[in-house]
mmCIF file of C-alpha atoms and ligand atoms in Angstrom:
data_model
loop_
_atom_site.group_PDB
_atom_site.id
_atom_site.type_symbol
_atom_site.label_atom_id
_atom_site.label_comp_id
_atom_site.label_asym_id
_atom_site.label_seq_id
_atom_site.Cartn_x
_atom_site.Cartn_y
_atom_site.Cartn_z
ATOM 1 C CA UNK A 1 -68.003 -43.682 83.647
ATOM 2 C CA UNK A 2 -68.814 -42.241 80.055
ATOM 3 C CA UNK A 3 -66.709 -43.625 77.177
ATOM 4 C CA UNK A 4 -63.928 -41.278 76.195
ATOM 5 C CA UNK A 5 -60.795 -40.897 73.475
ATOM 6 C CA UNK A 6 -57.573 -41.894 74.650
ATOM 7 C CA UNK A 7 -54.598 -39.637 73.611
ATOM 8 C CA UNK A 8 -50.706 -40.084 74.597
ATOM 9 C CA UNK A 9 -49.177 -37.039 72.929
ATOM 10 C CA UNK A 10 -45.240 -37.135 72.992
ATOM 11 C CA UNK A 11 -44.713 -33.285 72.897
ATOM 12 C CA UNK A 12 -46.020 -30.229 75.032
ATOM 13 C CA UNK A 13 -47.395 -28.921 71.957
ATOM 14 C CA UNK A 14 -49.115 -31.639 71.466
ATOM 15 C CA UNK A 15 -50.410 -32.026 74.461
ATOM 16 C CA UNK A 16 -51.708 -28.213 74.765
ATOM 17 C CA UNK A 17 -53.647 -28.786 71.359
ATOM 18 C CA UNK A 18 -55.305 -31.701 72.543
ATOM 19 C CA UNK A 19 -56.216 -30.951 76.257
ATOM 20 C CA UNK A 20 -57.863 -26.905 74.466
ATOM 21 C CA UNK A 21 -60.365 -29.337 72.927
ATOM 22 C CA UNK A 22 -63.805 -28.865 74.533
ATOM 23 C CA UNK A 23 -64.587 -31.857 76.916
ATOM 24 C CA UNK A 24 -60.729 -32.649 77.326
ATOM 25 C CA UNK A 25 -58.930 -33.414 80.592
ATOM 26 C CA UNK A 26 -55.418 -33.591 81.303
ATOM 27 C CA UNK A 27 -54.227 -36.859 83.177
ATOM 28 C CA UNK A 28 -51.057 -37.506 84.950
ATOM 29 C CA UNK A 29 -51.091 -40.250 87.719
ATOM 30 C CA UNK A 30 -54.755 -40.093 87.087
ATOM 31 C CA UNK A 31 -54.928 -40.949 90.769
ATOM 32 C CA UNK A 32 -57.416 -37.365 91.393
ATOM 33 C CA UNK A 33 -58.837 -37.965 87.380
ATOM 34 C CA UNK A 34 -60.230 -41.447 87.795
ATOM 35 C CA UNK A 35 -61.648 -41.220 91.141
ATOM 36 C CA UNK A 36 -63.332 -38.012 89.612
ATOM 37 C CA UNK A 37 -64.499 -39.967 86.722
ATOM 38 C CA UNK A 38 -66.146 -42.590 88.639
ATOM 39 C CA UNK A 39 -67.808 -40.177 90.882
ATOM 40 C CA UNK A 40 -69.267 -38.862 87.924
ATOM 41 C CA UNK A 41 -68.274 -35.541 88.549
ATOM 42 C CA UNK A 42 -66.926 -35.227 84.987
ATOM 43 C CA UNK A 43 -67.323 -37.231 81.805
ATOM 44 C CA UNK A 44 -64.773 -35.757 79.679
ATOM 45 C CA UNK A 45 -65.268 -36.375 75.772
ATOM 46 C CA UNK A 46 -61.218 -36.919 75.625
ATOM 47 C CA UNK A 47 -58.670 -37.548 78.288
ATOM 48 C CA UNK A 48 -55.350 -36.548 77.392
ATOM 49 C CA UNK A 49 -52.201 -38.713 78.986
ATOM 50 C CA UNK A 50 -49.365 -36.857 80.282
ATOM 51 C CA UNK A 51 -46.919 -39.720 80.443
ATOM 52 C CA UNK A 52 -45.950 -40.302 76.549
ATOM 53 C CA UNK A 53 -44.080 -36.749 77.397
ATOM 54 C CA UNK A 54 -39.886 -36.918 77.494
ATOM 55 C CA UNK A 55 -38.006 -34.534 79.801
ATOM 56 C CA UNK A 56 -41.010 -34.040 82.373
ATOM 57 C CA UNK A 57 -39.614 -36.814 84.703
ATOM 58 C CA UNK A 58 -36.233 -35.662 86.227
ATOM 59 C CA UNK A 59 -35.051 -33.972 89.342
ATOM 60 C CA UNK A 60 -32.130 -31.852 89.154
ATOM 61 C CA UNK A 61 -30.063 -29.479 91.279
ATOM 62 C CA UNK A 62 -28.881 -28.943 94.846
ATOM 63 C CA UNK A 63 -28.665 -27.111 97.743
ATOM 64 C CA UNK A 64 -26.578 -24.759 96.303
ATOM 65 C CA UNK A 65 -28.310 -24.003 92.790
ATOM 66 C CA UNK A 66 -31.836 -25.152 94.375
ATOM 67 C CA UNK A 67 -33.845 -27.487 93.107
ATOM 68 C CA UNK A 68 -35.522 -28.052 89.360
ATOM 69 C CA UNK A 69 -38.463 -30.837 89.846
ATOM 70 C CA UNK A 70 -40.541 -31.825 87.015
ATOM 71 C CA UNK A 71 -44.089 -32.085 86.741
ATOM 72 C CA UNK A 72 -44.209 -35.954 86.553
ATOM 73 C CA UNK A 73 -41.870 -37.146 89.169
ATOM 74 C CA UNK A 74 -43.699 -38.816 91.442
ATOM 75 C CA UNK A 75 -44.314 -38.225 95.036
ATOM 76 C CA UNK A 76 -41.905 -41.253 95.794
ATOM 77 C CA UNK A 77 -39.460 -39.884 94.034
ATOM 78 C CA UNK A 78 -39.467 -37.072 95.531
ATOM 79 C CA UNK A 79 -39.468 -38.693 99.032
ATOM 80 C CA UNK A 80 -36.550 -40.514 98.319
ATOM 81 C CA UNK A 81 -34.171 -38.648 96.158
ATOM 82 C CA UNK A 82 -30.949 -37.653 98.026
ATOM 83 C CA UNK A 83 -30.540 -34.725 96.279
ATOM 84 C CA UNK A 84 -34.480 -33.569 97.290
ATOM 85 C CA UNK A 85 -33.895 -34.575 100.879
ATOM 86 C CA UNK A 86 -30.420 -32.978 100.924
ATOM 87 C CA UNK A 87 -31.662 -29.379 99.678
ATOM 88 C CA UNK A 88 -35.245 -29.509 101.064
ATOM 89 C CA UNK A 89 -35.515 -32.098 103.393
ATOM 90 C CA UNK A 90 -39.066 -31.144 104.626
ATOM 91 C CA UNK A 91 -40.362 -31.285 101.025
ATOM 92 C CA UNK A 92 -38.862 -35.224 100.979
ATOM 93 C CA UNK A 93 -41.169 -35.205 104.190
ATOM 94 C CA UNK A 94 -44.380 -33.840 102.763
ATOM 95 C CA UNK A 95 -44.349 -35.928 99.948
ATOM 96 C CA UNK A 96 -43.523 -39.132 102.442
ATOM 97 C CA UNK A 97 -46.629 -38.504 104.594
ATOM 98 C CA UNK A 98 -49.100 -38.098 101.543
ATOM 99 C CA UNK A 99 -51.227 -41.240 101.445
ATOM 100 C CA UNK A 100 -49.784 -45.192 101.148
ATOM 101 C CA UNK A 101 -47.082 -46.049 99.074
ATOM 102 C CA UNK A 102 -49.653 -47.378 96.405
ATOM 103 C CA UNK A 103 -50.569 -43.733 95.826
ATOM 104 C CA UNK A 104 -47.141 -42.172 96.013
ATOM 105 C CA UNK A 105 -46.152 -44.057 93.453
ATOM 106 C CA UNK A 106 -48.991 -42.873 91.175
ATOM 107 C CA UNK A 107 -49.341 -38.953 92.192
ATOM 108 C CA UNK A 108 -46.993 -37.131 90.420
ATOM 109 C CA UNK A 109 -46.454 -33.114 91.694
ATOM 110 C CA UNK A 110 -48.600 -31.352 89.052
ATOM 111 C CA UNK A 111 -51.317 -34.065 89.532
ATOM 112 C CA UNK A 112 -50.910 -32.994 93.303
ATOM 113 C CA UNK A 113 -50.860 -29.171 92.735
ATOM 114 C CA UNK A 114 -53.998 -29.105 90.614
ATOM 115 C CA UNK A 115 -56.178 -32.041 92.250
ATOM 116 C CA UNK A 116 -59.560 -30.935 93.289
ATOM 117 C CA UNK A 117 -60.863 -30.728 95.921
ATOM 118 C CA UNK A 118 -62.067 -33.809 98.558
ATOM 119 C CA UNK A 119 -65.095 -32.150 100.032
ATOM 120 C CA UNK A 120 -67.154 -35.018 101.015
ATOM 121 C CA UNK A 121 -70.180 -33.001 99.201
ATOM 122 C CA UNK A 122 -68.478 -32.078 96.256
ATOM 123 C CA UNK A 123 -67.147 -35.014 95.699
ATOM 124 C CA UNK A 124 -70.997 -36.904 95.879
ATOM 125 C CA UNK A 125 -72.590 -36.834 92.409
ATOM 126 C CA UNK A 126 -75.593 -36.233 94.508
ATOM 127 C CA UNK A 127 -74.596 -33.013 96.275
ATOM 128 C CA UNK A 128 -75.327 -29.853 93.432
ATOM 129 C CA UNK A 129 -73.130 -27.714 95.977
ATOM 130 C CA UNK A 130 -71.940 -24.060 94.958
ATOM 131 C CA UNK A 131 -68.301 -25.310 93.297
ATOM 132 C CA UNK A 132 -70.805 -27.806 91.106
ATOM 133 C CA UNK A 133 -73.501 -24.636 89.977
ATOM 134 C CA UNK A 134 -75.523 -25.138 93.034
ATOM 135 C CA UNK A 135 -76.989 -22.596 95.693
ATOM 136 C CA UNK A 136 -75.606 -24.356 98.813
ATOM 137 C CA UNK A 137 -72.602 -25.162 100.651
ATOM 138 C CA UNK A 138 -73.404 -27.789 102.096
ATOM 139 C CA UNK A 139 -70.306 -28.156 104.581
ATOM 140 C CA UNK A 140 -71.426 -25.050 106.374
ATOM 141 C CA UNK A 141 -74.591 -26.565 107.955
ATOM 142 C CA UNK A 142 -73.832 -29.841 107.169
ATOM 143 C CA UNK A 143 -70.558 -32.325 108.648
ATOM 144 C CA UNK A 144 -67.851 -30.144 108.760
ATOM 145 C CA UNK A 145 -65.663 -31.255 110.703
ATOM 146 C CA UNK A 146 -62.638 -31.785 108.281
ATOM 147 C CA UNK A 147 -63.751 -28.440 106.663
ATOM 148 C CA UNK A 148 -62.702 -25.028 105.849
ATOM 149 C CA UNK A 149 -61.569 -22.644 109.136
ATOM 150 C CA UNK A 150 -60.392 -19.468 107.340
ATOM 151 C CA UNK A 151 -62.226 -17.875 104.140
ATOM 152 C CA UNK A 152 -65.155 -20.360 104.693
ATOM 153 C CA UNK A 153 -67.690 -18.037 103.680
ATOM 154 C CA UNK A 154 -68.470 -18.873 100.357
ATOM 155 C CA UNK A 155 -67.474 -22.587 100.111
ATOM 156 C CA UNK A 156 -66.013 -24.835 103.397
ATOM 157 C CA UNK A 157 -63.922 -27.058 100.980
ATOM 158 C CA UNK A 158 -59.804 -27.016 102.050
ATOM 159 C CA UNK A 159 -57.890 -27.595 99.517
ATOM 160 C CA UNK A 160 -56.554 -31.725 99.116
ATOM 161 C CA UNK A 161 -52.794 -31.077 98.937
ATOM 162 C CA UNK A 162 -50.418 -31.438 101.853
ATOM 163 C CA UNK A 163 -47.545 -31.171 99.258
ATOM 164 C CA UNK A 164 -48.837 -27.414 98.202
ATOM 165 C CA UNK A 165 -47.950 -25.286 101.576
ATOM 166 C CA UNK A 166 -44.377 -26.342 102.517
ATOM 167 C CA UNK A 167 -43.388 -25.446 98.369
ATOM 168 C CA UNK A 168 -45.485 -22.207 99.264
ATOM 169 C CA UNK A 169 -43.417 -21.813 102.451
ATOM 170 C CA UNK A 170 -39.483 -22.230 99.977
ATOM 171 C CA UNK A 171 -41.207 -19.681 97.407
ATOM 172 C CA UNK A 172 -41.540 -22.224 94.223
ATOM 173 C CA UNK A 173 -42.012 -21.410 90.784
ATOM 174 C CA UNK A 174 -43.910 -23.584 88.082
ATOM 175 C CA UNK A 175 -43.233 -23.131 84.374
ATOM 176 C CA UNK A 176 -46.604 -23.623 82.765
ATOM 177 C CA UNK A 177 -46.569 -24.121 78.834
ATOM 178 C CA UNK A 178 -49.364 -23.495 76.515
ATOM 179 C CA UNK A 179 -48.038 -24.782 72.892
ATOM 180 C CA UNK A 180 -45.447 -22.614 71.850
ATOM 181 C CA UNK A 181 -45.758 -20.290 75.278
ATOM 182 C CA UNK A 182 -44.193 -20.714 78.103
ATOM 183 C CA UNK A 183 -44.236 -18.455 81.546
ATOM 184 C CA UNK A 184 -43.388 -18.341 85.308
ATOM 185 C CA UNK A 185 -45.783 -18.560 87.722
ATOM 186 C CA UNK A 186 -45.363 -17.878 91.320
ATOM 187 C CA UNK A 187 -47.070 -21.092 93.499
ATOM 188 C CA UNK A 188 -47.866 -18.209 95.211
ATOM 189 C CA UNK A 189 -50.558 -17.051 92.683
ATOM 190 C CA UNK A 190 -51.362 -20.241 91.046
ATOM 191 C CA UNK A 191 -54.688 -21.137 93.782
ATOM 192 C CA UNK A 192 -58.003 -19.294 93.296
ATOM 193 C CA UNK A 193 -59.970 -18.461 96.288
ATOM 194 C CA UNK A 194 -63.806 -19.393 96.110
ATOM 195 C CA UNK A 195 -64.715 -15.597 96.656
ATOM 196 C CA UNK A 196 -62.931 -15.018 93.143
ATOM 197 C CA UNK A 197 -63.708 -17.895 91.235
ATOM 198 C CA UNK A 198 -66.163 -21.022 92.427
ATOM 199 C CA UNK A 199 -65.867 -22.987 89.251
ATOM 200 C CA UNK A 200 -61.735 -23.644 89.676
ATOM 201 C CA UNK A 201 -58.800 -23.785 91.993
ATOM 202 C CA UNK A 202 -56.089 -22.627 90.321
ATOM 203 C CA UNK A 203 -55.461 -19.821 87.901
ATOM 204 C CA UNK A 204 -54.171 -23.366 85.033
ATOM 205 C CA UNK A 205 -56.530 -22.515 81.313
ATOM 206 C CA UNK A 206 -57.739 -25.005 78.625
ATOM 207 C CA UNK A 207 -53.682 -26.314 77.917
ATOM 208 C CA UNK A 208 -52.046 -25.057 80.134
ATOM 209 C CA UNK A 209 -49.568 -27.371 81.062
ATOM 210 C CA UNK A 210 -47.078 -27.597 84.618
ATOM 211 C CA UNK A 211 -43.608 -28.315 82.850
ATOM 212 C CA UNK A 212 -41.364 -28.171 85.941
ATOM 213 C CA UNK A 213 -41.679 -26.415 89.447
ATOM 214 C CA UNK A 214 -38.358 -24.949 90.757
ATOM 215 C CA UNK A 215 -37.327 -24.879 94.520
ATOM 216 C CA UNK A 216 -34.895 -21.708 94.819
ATOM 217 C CA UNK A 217 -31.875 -22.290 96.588
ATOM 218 C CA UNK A 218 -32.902 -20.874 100.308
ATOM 219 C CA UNK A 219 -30.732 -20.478 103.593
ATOM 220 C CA UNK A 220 -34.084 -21.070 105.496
ATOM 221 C CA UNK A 221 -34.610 -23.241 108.083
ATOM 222 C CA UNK A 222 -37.615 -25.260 107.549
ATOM 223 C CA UNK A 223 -40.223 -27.137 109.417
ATOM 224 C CA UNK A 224 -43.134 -29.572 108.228
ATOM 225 C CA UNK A 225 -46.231 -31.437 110.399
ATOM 226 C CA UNK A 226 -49.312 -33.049 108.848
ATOM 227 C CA UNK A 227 -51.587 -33.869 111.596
ATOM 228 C CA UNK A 228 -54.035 -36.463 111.330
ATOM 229 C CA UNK A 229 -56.354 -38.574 113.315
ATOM 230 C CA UNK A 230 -54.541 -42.263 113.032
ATOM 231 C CA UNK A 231 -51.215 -42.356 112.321
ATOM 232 C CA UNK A 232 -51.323 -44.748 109.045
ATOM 233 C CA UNK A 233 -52.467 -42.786 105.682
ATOM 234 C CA UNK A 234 -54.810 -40.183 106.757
ATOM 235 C CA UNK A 235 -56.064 -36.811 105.470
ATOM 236 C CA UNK A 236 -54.866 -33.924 107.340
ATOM 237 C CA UNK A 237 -56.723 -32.361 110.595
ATOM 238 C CA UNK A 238 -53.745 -29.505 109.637
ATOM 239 C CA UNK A 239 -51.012 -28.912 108.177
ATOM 240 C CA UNK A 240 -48.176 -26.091 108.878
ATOM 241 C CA UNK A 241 -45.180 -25.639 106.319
ATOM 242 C CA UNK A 242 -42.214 -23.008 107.565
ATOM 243 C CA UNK A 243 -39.332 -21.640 106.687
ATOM 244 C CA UNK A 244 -37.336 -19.258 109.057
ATOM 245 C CA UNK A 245 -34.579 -16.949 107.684
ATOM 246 C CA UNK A 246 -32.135 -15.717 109.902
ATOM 247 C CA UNK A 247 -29.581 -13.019 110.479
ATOM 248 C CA UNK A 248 -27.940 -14.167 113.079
ATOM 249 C CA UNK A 249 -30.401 -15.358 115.761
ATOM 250 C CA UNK A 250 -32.960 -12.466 114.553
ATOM 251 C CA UNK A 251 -35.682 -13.695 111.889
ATOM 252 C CA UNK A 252 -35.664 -11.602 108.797
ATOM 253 C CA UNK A 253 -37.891 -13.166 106.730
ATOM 254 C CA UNK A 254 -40.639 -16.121 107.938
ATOM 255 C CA UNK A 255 -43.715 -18.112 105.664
ATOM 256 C CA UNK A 256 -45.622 -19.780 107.671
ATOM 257 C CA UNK A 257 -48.615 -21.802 105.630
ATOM 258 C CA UNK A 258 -51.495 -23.395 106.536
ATOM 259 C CA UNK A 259 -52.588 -26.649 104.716
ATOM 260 C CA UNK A 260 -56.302 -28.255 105.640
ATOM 261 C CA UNK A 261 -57.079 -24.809 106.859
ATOM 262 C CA UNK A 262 -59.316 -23.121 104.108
ATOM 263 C CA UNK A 263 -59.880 -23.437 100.556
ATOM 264 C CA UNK A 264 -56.446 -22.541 99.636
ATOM 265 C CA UNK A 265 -52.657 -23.092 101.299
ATOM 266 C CA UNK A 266 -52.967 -19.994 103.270
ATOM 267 C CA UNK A 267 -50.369 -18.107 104.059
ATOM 268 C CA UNK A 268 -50.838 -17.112 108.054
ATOM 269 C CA UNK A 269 -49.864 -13.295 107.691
ATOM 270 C CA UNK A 270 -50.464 -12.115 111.501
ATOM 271 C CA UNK A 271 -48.098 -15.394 112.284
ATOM 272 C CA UNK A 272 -45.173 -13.996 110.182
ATOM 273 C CA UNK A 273 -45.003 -10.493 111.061
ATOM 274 C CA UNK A 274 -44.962 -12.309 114.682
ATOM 275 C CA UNK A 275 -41.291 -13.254 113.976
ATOM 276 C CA UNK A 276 -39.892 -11.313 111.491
ATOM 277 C CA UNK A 277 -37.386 -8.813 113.352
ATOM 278 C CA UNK A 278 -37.655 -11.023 116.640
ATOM 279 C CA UNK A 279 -35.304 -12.915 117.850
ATOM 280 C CA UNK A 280 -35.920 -16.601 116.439
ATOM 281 C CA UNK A 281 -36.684 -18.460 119.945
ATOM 282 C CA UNK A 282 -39.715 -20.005 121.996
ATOM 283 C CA UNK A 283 -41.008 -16.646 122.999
ATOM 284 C CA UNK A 284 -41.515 -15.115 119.786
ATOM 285 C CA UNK A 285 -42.417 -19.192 118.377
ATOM 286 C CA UNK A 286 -44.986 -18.694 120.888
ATOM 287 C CA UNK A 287 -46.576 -15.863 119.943
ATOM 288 C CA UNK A 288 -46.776 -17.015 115.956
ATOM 289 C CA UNK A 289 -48.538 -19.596 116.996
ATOM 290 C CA UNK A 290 -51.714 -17.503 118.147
ATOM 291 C CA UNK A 291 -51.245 -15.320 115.875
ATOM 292 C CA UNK A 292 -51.778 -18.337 113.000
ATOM 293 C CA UNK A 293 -55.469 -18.998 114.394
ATOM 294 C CA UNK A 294 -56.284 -15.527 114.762
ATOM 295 C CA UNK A 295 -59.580 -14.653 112.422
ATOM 296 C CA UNK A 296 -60.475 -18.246 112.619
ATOM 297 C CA UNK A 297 -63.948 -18.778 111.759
ATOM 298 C CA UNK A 298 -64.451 -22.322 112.826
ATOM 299 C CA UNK A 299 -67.635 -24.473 111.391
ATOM 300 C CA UNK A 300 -70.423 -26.475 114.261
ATOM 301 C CA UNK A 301 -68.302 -29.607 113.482
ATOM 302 C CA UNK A 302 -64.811 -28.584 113.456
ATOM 303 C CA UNK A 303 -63.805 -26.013 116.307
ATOM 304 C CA UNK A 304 -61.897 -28.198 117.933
ATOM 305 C CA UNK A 305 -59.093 -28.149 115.205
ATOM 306 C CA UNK A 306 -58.498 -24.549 116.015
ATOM 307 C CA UNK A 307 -56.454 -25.522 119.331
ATOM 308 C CA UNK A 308 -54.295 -28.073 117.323
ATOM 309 C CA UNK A 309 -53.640 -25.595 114.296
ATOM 310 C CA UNK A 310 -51.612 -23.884 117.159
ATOM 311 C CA UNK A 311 -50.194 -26.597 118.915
ATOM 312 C CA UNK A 312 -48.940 -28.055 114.746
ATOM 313 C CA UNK A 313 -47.541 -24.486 114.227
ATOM 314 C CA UNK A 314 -45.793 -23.858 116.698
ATOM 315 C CA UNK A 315 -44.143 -27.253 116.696
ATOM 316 C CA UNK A 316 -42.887 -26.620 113.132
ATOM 317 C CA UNK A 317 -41.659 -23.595 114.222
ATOM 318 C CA UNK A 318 -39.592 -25.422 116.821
ATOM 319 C CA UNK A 319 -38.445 -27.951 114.292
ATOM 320 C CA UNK A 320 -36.912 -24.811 112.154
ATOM 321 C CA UNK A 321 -35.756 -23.320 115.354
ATOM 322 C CA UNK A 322 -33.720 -26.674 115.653
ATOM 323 C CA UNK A 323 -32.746 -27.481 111.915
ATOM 324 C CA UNK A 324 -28.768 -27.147 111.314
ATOM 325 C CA UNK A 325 -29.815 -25.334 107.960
HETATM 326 C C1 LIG B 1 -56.291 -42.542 99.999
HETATM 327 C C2 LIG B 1 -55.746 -41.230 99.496
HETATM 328 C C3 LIG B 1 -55.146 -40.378 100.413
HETATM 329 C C4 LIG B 1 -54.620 -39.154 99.948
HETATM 330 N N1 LIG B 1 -53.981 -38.315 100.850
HETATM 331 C C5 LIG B 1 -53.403 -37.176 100.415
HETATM 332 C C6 LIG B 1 -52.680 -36.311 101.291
HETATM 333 O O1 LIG B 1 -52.566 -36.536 102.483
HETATM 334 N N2 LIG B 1 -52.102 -35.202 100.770
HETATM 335 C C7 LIG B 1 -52.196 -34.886 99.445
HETATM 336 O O2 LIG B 1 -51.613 -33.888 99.025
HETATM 337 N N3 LIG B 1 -52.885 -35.676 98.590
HETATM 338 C C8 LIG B 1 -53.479 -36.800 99.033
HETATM 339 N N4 LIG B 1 -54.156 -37.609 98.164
HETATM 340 C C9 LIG B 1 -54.369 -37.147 96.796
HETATM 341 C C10 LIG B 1 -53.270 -37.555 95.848
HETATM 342 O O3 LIG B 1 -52.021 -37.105 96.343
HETATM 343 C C11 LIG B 1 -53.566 -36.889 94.499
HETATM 344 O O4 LIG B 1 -54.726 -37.469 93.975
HETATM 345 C C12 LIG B 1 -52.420 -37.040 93.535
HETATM 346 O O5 LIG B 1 -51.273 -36.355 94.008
HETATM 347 C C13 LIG B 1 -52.796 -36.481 92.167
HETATM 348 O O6 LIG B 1 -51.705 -36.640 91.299
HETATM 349 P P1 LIG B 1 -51.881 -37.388 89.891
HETATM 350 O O7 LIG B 1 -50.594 -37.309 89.192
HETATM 351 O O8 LIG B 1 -52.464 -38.733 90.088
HETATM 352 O O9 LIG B 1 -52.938 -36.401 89.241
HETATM 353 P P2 LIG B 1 -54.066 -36.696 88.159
HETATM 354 O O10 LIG B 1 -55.191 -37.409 88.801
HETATM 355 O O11 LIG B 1 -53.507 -37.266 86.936
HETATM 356 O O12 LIG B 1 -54.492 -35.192 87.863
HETATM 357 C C14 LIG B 1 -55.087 -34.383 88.863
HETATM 358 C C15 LIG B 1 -55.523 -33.070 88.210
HETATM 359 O O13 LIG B 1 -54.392 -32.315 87.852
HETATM 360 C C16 LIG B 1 -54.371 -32.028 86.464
HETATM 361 N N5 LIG B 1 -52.959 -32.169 86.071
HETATM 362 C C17 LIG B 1 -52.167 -33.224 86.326
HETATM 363 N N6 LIG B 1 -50.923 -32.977 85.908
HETATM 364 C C18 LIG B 1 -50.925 -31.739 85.386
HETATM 365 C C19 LIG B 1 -49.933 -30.925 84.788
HETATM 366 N N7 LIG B 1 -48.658 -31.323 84.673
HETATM 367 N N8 LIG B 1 -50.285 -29.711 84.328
HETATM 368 C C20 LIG B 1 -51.560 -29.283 84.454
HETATM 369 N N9 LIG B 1 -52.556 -29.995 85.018
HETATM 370 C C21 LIG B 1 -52.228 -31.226 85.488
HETATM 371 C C22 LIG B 1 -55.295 -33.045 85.815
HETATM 372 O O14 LIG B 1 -55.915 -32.508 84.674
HETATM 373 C C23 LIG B 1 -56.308 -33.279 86.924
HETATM 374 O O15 LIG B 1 -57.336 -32.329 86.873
HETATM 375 C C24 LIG B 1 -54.698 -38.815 98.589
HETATM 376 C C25 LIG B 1 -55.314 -39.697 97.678
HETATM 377 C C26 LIG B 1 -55.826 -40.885 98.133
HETATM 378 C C27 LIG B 1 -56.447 -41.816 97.128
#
């Protein structure tokens, strides 16, 4: 690891001047950061600490007036806050199943929104692979298996959070500051496929800073599964995030995301338009399911994962269909 300057700034401001430096990287948990750093993927000239900032900490809210998280609570926190579990109790659960309690208590939500990715190539120093200026993916001929099976075209890498698609699925908002700027931003349009940009994954600029994500209030029912290969802290085989609207037992407006699926949370269009204006049940459940994996392109190493995409989907889909709210 390169030697770098240490900086704690105590206001957003501050924090945007510092971090629009060249060579400066913002650090939160610095559980994504430091493994970077001692990868030697990056040697930043200044690292700039996001934890000297006041009023970035809190959860606040309920049910009722939805949810206002900010961008340093920590994935424990989240996990275990009454009010969190009360108004989005499949968010509590993402955050629960990310990792060991070690990490959780590191990882805060922006550090989990704008981690890189853990592509086994791009994370080698070694590996000079398309997202690192290279020629090559190397997942696509290479081992696969936990790689991209949508939009894999370009660059096999998924993208690392599990946290990402079920806030994608309840329609969250992050307020990103830049000194004395401040705007909305839809989670929806915060990740940057590798067919529009290689060199990033989300739309964030040199200090840009996530202030707070909001969770709207929602009457959707909602359901959650991260499937992995052992049951202690594992990285996902897939993820589906979903949340079910109703008017009366017909569904009027569904997201259905895929996490571990491709190099974004994807939204699973064909699975949506499967439900909406259905009745919500196990026929139309059904269906969504294959639609989800339809267009799949799976990799030499990872086919096999199409088959449980389904099987995860549709079982979310039957833990909304059997949420009280
Ligand atoms: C063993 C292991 C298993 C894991 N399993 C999972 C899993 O199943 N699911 C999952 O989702 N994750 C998983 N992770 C990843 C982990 O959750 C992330 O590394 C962590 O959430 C990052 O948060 P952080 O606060 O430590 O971010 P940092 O490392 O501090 O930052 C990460 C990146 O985000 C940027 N950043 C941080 N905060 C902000 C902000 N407020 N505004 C703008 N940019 C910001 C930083 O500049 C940096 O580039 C795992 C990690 C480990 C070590």
């Amino acid at each position: 690891m390169n030697a770098f300057e240490w900086v704690a700034p105590k206001t957003t401001e501050q924090v945007s001047e510092a971090a629009r430096a060249q060579g400066a990287v913002l650090k939160a948990g610095g559980v994504d950061l430091l493994d970077r750093l001692k990868n030697n993927l990056e040697a930043p000239s200044r690292v700039v600490s996001l934890q000297a900032l006041k009023g970035l900490g809190g959860i606040a809210g309920d049910a009722k007036a939805g949810l206002e998280l900010g961008a340093l609570v920590t994935l424990a926190q989240l996990a275990g806050d009454a009010r969190v579990r009360a108004a989005a109790p499949k968010l509590a659960e993402a955050c629960w199943h990310v990792a060991t309690p070690q990490v959780r208590n590191m990882a805060t939500l922006g550090g989990n929104l704008a981690q890189r990715t853990h592509c086994w190539y791009f994370r080698s120093e070694h590996d000079v692979c398309r997202r690192k200026g290279g020629s090559t993916c190397f997942a696509q001929r290479g081992d696969n298996e936990h790689h991209a099976l949508f939009g894999n075209g370009v660059c096999a890498s998924v993208h690392a959070s599990t946290v990402a698609p079920m806030l994608l699925a309840l329609e969250a908002v992050l307020t990103v500051e830049n000194g004395k700027s401040s705007r909305q931003l839809r989670l929806e349009d915060f990740f940057v496929p590798p067919e529009k940009d290689l060199s990033r994954e989300n739309v964030l600029q040199p200090g840009d800073v996530i202030t707070r994500v909001r969770v709207p209030p929602s009457r959707a029912k909602t359901g959650y599964l991260k499937q992995t290969a052992k049951e202690s802290f594992d990285w996902p085989l897939a993820v589906a995030a979903v949340a079910v609207e109703l008017d009366g037992a017909t569904c009027k407006r569904a997201a259905v995301v895929l996490g571990a699926a491709a190099p974004v949370p994807l939204r699973a269009r064909a699975a949506e338009a499967a439900l909406v204006g259905k009745p919500f049940g196990p026929d139309s459940i059904r269906e969504a399911a294959k639609a989800a994996v339809q267009g799949a392109s799976p990799l030499s190493g990872n086919g096999y994962r199409v088959p449980v995409f389904e099987v995860v989907v549709r079982r979310a889909l039957e833990q909304a269909l059997e949420a009280k709210s």
